[in-house]
PDB file of C-alpha atoms and ligand atoms in Angstrom:
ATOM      1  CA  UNK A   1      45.767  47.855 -10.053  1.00 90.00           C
ATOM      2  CA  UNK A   2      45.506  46.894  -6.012  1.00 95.00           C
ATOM      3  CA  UNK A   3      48.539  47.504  -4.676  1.00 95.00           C
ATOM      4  CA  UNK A   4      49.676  45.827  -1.329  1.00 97.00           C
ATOM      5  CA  UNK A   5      50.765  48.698   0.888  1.00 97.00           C
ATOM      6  CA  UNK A   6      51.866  46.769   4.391  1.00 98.00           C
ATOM      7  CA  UNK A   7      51.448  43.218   6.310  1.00 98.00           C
ATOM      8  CA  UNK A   8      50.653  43.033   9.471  1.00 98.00           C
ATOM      9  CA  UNK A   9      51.283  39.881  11.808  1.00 98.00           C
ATOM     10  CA  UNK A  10      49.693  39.090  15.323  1.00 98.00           C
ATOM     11  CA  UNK A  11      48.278  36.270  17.822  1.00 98.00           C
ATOM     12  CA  UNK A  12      44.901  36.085  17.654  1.00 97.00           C
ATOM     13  CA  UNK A  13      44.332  34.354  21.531  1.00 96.00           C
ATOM     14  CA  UNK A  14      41.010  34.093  22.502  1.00 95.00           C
ATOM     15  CA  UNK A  15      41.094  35.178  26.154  1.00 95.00           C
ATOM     16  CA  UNK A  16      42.459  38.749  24.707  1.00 96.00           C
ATOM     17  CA  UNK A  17      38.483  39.457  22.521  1.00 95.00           C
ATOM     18  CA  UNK A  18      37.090  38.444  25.731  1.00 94.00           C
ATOM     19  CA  UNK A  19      39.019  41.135  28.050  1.00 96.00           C
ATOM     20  CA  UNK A  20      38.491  43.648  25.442  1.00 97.00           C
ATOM     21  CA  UNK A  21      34.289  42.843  25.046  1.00 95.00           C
ATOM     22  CA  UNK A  22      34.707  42.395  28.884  1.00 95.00           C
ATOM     23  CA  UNK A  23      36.387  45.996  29.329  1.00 96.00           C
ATOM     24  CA  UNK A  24      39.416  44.478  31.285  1.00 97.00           C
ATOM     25  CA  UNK A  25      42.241  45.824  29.174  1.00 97.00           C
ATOM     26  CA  UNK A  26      43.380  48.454  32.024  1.00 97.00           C
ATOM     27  CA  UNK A  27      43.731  45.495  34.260  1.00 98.00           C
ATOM     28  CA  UNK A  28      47.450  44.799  35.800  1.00 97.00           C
ATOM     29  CA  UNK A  29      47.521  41.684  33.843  1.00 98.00           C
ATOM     30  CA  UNK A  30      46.243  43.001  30.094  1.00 98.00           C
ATOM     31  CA  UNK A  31      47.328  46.481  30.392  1.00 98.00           C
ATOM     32  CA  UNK A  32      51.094  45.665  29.453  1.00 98.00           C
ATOM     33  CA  UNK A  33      49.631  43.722  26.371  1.00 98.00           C
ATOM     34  CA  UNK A  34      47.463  46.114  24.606  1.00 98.00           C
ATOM     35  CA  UNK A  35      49.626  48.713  25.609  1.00 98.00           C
ATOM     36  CA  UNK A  36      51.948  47.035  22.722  1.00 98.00           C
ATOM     37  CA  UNK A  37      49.097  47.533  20.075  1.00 98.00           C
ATOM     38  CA  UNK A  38      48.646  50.897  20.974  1.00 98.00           C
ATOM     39  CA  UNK A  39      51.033  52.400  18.197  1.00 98.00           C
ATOM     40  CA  UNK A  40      49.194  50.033  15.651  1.00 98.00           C
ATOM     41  CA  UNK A  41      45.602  51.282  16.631  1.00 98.00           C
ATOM     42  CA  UNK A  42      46.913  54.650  15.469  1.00 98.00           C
ATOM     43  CA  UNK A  43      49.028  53.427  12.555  1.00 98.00           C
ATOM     44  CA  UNK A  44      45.977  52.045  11.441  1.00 98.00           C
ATOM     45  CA  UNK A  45      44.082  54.603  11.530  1.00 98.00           C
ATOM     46  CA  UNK A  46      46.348  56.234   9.640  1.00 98.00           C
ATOM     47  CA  UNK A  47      47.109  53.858   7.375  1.00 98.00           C
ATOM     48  CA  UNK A  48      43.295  52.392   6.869  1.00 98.00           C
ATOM     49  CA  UNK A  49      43.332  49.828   3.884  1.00 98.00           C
ATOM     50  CA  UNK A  50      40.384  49.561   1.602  1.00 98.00           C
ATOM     51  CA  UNK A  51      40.792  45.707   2.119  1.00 98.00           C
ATOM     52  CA  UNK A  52      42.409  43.399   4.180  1.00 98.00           C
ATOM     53  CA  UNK A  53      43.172  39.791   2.399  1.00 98.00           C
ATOM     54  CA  UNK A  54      43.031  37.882   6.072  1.00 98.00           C
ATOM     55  CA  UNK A  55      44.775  34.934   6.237  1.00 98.00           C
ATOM     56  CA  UNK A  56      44.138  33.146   9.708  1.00 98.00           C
ATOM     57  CA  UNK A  57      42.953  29.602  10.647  1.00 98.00           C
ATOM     58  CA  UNK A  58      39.421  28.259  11.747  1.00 97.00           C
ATOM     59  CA  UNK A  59      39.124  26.501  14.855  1.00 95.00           C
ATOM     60  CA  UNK A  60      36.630  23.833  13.894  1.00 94.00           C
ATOM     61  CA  UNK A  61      33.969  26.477  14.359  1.00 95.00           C
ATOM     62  CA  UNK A  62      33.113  26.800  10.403  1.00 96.00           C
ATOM     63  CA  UNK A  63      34.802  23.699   9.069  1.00 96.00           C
ATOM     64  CA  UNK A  64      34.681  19.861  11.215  1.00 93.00           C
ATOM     65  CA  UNK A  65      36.771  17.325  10.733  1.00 94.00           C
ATOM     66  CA  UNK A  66      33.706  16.268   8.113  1.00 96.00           C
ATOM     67  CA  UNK A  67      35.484  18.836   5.802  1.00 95.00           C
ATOM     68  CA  UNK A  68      39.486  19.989   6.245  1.00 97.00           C
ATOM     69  CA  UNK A  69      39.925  22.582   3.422  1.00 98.00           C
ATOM     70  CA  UNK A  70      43.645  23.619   3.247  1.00 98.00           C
ATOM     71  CA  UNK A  71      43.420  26.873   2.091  1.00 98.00           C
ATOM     72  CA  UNK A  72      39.834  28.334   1.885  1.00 98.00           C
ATOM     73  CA  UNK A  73      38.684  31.797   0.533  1.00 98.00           C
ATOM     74  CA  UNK A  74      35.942  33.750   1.860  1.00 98.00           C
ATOM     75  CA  UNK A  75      33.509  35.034  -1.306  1.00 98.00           C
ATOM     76  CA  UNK A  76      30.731  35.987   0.660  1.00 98.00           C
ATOM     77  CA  UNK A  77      29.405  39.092   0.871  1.00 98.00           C
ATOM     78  CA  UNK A  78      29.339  38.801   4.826  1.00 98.00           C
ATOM     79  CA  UNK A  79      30.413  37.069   7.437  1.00 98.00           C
ATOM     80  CA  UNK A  80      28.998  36.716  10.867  1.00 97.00           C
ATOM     81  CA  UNK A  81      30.675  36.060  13.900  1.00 96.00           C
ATOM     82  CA  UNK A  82      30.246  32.795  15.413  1.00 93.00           C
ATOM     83  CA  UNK A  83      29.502  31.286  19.327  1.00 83.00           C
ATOM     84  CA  UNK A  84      32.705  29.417  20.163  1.00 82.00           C
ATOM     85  CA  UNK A  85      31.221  29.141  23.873  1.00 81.00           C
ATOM     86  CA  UNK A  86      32.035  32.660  25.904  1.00 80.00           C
ATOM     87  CA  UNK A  87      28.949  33.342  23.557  1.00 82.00           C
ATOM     88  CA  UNK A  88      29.232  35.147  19.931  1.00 88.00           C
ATOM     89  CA  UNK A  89      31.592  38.369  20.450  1.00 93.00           C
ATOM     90  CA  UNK A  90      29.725  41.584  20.080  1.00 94.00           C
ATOM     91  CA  UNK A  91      31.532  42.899  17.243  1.00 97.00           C
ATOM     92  CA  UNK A  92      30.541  44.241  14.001  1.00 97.00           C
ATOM     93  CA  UNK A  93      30.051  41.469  10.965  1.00 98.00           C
ATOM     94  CA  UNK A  94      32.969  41.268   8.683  1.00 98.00           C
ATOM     95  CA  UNK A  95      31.826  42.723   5.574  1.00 98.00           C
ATOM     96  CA  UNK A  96      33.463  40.895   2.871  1.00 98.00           C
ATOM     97  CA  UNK A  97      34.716  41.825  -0.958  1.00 98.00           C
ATOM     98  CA  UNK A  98      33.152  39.498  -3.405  1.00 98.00           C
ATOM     99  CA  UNK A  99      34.613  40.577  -6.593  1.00 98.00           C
ATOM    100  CA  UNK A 100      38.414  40.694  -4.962  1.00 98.00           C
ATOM    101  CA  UNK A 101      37.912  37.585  -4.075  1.00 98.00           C
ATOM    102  CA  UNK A 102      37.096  35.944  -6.775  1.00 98.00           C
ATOM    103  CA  UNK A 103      39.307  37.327  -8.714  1.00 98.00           C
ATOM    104  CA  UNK A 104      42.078  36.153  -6.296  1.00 98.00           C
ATOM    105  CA  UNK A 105      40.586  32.593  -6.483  1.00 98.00           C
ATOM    106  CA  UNK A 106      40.955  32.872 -10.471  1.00 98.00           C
ATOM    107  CA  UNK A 107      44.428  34.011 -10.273  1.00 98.00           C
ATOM    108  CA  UNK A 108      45.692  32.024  -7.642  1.00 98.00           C
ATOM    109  CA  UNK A 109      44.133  28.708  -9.251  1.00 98.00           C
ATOM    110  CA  UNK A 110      45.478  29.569 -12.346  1.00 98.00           C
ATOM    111  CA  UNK A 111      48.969  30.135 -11.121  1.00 97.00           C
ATOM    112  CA  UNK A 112      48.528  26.376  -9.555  1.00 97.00           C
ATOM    113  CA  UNK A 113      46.972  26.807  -5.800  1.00 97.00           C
ATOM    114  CA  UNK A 114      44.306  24.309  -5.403  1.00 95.00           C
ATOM    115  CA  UNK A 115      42.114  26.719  -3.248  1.00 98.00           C
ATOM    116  CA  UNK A 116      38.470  25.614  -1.701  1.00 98.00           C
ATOM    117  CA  UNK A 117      35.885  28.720  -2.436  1.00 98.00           C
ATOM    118  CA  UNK A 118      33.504  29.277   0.397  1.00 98.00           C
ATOM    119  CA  UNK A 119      30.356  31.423   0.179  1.00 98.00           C
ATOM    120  CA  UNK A 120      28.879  30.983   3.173  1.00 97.00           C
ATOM    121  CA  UNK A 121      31.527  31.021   6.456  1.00 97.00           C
ATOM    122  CA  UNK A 122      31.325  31.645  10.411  1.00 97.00           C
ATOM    123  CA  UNK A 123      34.285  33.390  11.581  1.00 97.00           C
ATOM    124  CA  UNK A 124      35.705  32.508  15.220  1.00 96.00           C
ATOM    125  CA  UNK A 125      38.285  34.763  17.562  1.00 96.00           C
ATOM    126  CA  UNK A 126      41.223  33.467  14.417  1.00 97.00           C
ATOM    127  CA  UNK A 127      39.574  36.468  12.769  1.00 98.00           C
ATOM    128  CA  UNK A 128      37.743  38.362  15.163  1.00 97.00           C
ATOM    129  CA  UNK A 129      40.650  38.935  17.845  1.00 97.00           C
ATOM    130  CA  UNK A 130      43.368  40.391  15.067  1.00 98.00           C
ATOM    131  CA  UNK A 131      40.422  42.779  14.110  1.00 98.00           C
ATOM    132  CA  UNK A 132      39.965  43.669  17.508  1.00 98.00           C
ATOM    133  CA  UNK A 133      43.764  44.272  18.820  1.00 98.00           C
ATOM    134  CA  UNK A 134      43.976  46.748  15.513  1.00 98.00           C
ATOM    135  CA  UNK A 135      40.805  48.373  15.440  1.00 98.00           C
ATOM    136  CA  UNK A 136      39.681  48.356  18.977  1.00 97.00           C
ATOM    137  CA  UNK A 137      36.018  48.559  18.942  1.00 96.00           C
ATOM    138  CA  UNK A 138      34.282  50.216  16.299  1.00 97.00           C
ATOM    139  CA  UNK A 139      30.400  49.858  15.523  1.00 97.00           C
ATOM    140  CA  UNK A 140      31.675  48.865  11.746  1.00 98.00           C
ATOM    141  CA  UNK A 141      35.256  47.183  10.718  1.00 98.00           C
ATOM    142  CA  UNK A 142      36.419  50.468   8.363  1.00 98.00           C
ATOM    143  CA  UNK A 143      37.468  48.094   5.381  1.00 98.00           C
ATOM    144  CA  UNK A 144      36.450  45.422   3.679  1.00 98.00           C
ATOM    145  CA  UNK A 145      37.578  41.615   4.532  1.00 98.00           C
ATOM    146  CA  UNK A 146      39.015  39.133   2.516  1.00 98.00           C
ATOM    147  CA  UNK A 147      39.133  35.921   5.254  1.00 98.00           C
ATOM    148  CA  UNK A 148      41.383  33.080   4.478  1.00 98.00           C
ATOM    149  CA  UNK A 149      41.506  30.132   6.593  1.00 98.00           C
ATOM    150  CA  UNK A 150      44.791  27.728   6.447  1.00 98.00           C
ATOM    151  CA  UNK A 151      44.280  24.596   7.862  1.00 98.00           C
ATOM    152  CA  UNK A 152      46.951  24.124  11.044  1.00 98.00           C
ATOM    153  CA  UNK A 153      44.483  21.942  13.177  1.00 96.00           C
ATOM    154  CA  UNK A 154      44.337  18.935  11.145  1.00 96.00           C
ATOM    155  CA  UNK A 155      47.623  17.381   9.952  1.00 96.00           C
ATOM    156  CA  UNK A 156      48.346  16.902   7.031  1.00 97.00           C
ATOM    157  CA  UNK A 157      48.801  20.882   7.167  1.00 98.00           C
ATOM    158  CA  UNK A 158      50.339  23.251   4.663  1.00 98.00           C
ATOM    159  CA  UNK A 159      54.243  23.804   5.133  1.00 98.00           C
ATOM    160  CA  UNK A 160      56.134  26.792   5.463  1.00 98.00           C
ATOM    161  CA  UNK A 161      57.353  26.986   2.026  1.00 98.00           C
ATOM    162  CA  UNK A 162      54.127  26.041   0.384  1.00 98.00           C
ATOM    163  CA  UNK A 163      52.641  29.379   2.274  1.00 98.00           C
ATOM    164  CA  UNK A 164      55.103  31.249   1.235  1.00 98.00           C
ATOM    165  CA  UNK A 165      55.443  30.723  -2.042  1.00 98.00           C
ATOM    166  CA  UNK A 166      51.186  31.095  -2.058  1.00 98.00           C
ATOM    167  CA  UNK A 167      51.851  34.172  -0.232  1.00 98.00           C
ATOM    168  CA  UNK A 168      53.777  35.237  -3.543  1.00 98.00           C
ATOM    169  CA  UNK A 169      50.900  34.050  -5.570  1.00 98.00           C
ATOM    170  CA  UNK A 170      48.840  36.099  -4.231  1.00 98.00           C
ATOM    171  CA  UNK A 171      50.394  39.291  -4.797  1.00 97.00           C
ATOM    172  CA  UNK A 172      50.486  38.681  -8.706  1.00 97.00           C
ATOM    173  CA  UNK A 173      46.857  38.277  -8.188  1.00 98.00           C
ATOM    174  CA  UNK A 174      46.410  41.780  -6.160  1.00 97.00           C
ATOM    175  CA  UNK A 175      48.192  43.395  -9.130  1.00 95.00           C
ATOM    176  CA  UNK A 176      46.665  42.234 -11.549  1.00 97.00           C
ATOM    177  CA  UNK A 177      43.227  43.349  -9.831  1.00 98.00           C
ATOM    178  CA  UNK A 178      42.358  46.248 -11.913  1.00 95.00           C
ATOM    179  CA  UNK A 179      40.823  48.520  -9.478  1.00 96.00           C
ATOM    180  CA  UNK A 180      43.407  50.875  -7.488  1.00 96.00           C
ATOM    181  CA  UNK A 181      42.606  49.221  -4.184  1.00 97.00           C
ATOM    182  CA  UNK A 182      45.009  49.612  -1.246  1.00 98.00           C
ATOM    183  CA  UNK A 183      45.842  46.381   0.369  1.00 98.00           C
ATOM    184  CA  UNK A 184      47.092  44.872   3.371  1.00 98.00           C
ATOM    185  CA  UNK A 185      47.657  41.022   3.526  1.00 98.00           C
ATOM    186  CA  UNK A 186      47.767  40.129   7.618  1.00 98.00           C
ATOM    187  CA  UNK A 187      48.849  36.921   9.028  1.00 98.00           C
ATOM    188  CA  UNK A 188      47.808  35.643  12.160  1.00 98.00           C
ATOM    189  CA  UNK A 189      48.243  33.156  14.901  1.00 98.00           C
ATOM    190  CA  UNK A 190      51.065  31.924  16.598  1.00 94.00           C
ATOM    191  CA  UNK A 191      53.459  32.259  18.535  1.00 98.00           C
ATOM    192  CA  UNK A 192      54.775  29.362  20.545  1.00 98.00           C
ATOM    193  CA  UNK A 193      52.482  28.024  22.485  1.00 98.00           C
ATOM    194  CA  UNK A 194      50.661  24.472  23.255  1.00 97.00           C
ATOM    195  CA  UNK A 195      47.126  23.676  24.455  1.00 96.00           C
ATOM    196  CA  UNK A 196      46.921  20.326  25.388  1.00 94.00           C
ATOM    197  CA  UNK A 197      48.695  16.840  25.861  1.00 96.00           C
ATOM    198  CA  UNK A 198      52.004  17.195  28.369  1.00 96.00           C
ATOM    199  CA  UNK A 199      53.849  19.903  27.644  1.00 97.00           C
ATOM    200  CA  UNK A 200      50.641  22.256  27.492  1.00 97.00           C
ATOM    201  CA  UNK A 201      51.650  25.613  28.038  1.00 96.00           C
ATOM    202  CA  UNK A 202      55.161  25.577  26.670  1.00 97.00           C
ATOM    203  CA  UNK A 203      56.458  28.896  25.750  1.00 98.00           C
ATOM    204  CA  UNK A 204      59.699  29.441  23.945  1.00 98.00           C
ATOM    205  CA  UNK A 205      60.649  32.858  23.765  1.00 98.00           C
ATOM    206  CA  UNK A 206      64.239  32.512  22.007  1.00 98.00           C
ATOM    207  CA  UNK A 207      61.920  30.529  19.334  1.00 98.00           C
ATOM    208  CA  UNK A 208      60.083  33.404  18.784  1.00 98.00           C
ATOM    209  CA  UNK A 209      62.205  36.376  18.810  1.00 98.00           C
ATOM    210  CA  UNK A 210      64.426  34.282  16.305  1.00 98.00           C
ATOM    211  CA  UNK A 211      61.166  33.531  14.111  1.00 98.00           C
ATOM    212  CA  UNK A 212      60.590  37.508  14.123  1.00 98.00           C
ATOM    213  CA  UNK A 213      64.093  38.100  13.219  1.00 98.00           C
ATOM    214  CA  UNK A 214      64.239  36.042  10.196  1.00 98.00           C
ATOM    215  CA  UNK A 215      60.383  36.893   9.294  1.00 98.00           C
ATOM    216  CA  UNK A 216      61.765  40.467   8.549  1.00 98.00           C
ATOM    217  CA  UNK A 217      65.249  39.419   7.220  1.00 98.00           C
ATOM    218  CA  UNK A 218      65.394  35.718   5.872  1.00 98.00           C
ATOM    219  CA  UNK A 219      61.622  34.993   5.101  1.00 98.00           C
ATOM    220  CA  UNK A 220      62.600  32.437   1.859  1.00 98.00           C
ATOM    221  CA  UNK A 221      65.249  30.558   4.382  1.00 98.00           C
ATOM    222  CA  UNK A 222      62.791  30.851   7.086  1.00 98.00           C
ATOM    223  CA  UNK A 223      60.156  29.363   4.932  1.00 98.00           C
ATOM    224  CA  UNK A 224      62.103  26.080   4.518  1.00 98.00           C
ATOM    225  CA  UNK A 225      61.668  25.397   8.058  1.00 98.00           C
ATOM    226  CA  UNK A 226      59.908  21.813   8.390  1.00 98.00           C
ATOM    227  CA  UNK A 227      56.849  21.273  10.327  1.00 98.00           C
ATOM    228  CA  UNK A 228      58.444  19.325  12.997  1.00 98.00           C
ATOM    229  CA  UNK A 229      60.867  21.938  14.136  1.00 98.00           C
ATOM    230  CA  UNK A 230      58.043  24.203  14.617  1.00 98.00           C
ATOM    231  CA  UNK A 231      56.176  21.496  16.496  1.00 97.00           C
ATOM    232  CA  UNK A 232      59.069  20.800  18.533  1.00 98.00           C
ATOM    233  CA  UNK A 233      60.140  24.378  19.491  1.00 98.00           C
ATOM    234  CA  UNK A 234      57.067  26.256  19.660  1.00 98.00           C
ATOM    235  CA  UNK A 235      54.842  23.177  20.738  1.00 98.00           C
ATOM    236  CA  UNK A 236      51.827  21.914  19.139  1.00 97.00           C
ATOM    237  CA  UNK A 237      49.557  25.066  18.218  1.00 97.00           C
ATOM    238  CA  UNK A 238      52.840  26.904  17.297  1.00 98.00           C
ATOM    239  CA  UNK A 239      52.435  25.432  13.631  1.00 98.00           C
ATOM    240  CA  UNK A 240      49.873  28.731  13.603  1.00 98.00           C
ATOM    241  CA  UNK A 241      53.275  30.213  12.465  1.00 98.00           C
ATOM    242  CA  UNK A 242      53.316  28.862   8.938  1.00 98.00           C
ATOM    243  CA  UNK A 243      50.809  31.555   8.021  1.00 98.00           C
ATOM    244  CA  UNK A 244      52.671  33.997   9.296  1.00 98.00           C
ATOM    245  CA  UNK A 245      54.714  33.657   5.380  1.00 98.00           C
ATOM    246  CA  UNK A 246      51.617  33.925   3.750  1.00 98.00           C
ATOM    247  CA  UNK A 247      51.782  37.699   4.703  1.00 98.00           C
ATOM    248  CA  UNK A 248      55.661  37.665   4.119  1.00 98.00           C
ATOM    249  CA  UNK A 249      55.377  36.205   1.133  1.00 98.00           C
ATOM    250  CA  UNK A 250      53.260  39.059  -0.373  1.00 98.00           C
ATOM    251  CA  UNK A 251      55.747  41.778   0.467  1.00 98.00           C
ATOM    252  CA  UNK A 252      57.434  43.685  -2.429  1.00 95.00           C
ATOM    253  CA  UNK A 253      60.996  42.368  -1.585  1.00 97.00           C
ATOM    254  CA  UNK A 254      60.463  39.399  -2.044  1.00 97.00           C
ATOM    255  CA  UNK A 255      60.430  39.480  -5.748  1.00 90.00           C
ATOM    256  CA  UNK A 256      63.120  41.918  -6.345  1.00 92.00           C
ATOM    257  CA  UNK A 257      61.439  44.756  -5.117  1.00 92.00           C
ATOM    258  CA  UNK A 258      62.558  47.378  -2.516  1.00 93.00           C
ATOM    259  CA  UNK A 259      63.028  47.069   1.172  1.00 95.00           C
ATOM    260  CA  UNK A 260      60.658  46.566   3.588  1.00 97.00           C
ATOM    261  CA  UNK A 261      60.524  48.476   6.497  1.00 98.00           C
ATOM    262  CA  UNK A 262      59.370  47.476   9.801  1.00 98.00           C
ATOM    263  CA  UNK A 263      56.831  50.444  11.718  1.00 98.00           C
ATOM    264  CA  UNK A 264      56.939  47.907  14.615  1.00 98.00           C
ATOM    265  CA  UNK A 265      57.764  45.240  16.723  1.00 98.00           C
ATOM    266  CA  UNK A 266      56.118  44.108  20.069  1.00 98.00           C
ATOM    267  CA  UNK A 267      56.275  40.512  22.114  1.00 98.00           C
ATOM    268  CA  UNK A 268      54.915  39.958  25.670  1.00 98.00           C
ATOM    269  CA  UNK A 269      54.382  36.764  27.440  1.00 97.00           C
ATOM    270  CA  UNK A 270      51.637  35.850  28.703  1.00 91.00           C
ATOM    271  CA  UNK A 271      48.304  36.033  27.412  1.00 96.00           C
ATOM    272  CA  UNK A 272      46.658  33.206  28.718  1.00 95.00           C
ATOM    273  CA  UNK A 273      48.179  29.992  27.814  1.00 94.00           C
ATOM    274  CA  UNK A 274      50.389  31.768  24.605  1.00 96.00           C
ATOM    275  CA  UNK A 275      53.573  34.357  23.404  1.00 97.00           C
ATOM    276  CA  UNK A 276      51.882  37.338  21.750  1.00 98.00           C
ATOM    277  CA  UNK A 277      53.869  38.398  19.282  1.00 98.00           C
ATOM    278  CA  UNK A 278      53.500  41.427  16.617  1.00 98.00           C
ATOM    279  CA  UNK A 279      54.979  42.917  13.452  1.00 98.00           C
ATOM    280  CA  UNK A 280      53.458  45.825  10.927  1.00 98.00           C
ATOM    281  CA  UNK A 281      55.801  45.778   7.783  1.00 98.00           C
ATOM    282  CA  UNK A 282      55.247  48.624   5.106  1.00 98.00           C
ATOM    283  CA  UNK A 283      56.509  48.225   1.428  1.00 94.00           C
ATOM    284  CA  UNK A 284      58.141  50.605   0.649  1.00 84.00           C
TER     285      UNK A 284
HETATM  286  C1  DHB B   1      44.635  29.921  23.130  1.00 72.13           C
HETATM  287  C2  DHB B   1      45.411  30.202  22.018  1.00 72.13           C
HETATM  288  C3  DHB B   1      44.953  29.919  20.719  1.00 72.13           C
HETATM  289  O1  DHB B   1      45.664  30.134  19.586  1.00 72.13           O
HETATM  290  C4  DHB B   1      43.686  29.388  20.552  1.00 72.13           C
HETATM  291  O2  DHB B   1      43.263  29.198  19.294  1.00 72.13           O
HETATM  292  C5  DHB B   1      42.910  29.078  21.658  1.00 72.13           C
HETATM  293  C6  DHB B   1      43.382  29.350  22.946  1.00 72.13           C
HETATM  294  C7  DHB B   1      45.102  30.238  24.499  1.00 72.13           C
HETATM  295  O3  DHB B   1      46.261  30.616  24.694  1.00 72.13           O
HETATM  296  O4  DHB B   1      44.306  30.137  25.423  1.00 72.13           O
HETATM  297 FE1   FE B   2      44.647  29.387  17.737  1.00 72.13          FE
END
């Protein structure tokens, strides 16, 4: 059986992929940034997964508004990174895991998630920029790639409790997977932050360290958090949070099982217009 071993959280900003293809990260501004992912670079090489189920959102570079899937799986056997207009980031395809997949699509259905199945999928910086912060920049990702996009562009989006509860359903599907895969589920995105419209560029860091604070120790009360409050506090792109309990919602405690424990912690602000924030959280 797969077993989930850890869950790792993170932003995913766009203007970090660039300063790491652009070999800026010892510059004054970046430098204090990655140096916060340097523990994870080595915990995951330590820790390497042989899949990573990737749960991030799409920013209408593979989907439009022609087609708004709430929850999409990736199937394919690849995936290629896409030109989102700094030009296609020169990092390794995302190899993906076909049969994992679609097992997790027949499990997840069953258990009552109406999920869209995609076989053929661009992946933008969502994807990309997590891989990048964790792996730094190898000529192949070491694991396969399981990419799940969550629709928090175009409202009506998923809510809190909804991803957390899927984020349960899919660890009943990664056990009952009957090869002895290890697993790490990663959510991505967040924290505050707001891109357009008149608060653009509102940052709320007592938003955030509380959201990290009940991530690790109140996820199910954290869950029931409404849209609007996470609109309200962490501005309009801060709704990248709700998949943040995807991840959560796969850990072991969650269903009676024993304690997590967090290998580490890390926020900064800024990174262009957005909070950075960071968690790795091993079952234990
Ligand atoms: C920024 C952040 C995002 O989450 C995103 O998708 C695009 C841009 C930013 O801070 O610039
Ligand atoms: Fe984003």
């Amino acid at each position: 059986m797969a077993k989930i071993t850890a869950s790792v959280y993170t932003s995913h900003i766009p203007a970090i992929g660039v300063a790491i293809d652009q070999d800026k990260t010892d510059e004054p501004y970046w430098q204090p940034l990655f140096k916060g992912y340097e523990f994870s670079r080595q915990w995951m090489q330590d820790n390497t997964p042989d899949a990573i189920f990737l749960v991030y959102n799409d920013h209408a570079t593979a989907f439009s508004l022609e087609i708004i899937p709430t929850f999409a799986i990736g199937a394919a056997a690849e995936f290629v990174p896409a030109d989102e207009g700094w030009g296609a980031r020169p990092v390794p395809k995302v190899v993906g895991h076909p049969e994992l997949a679609s097992h997790i699509a027949q499990s997840v259905i069953q258990d009552d998630f109406d999920l869209t199945i995609v076989n053929k999928m661009e992946v933008d910086h969502g994807l990309t920029v997590p891989l990048s912060l964790m792996f730094g920049q190898p000529d192949a990702w070491p694991c396969t790639i399981v990419p799940f996009a969550v629709n928090v562009v175009q409202y009506p989006v998923p809510s809190g409790q909804r991803c957390f509860q899927l984020g349960q359903a899919i660890r009943r599907a990664l056990e009952s997977y009957d090869e002895p895969l290890k697993v790490q589920v990663w959510g991505t995105g967040g924290m505050s932050h707001q891109l357009q419209g008149r608060r653009a560029g509102l940052i709320n860091k007592e938003f955030d360290q509380a959201f990290l604070d009940r991530l690790i120790a109140e996820p199910a009360d954290l869950a029931k958090m409404p849209h609007i409050d996470y609109v309200r506090e962490a501005g309009s792109e801060g709704i990248e949070l709700v998949m943040w309990l995807v991840a959560r919602g796969a850990m072991s405690d969650i269903c009676g099982g024993p304690a997590i424990a967090v290998k580490h912690r890390f926020y900064h602000v800024p990174a262009s217009n957005t909070a950075v924030g960071h968690l790795i959280l091993e079952n234990n």
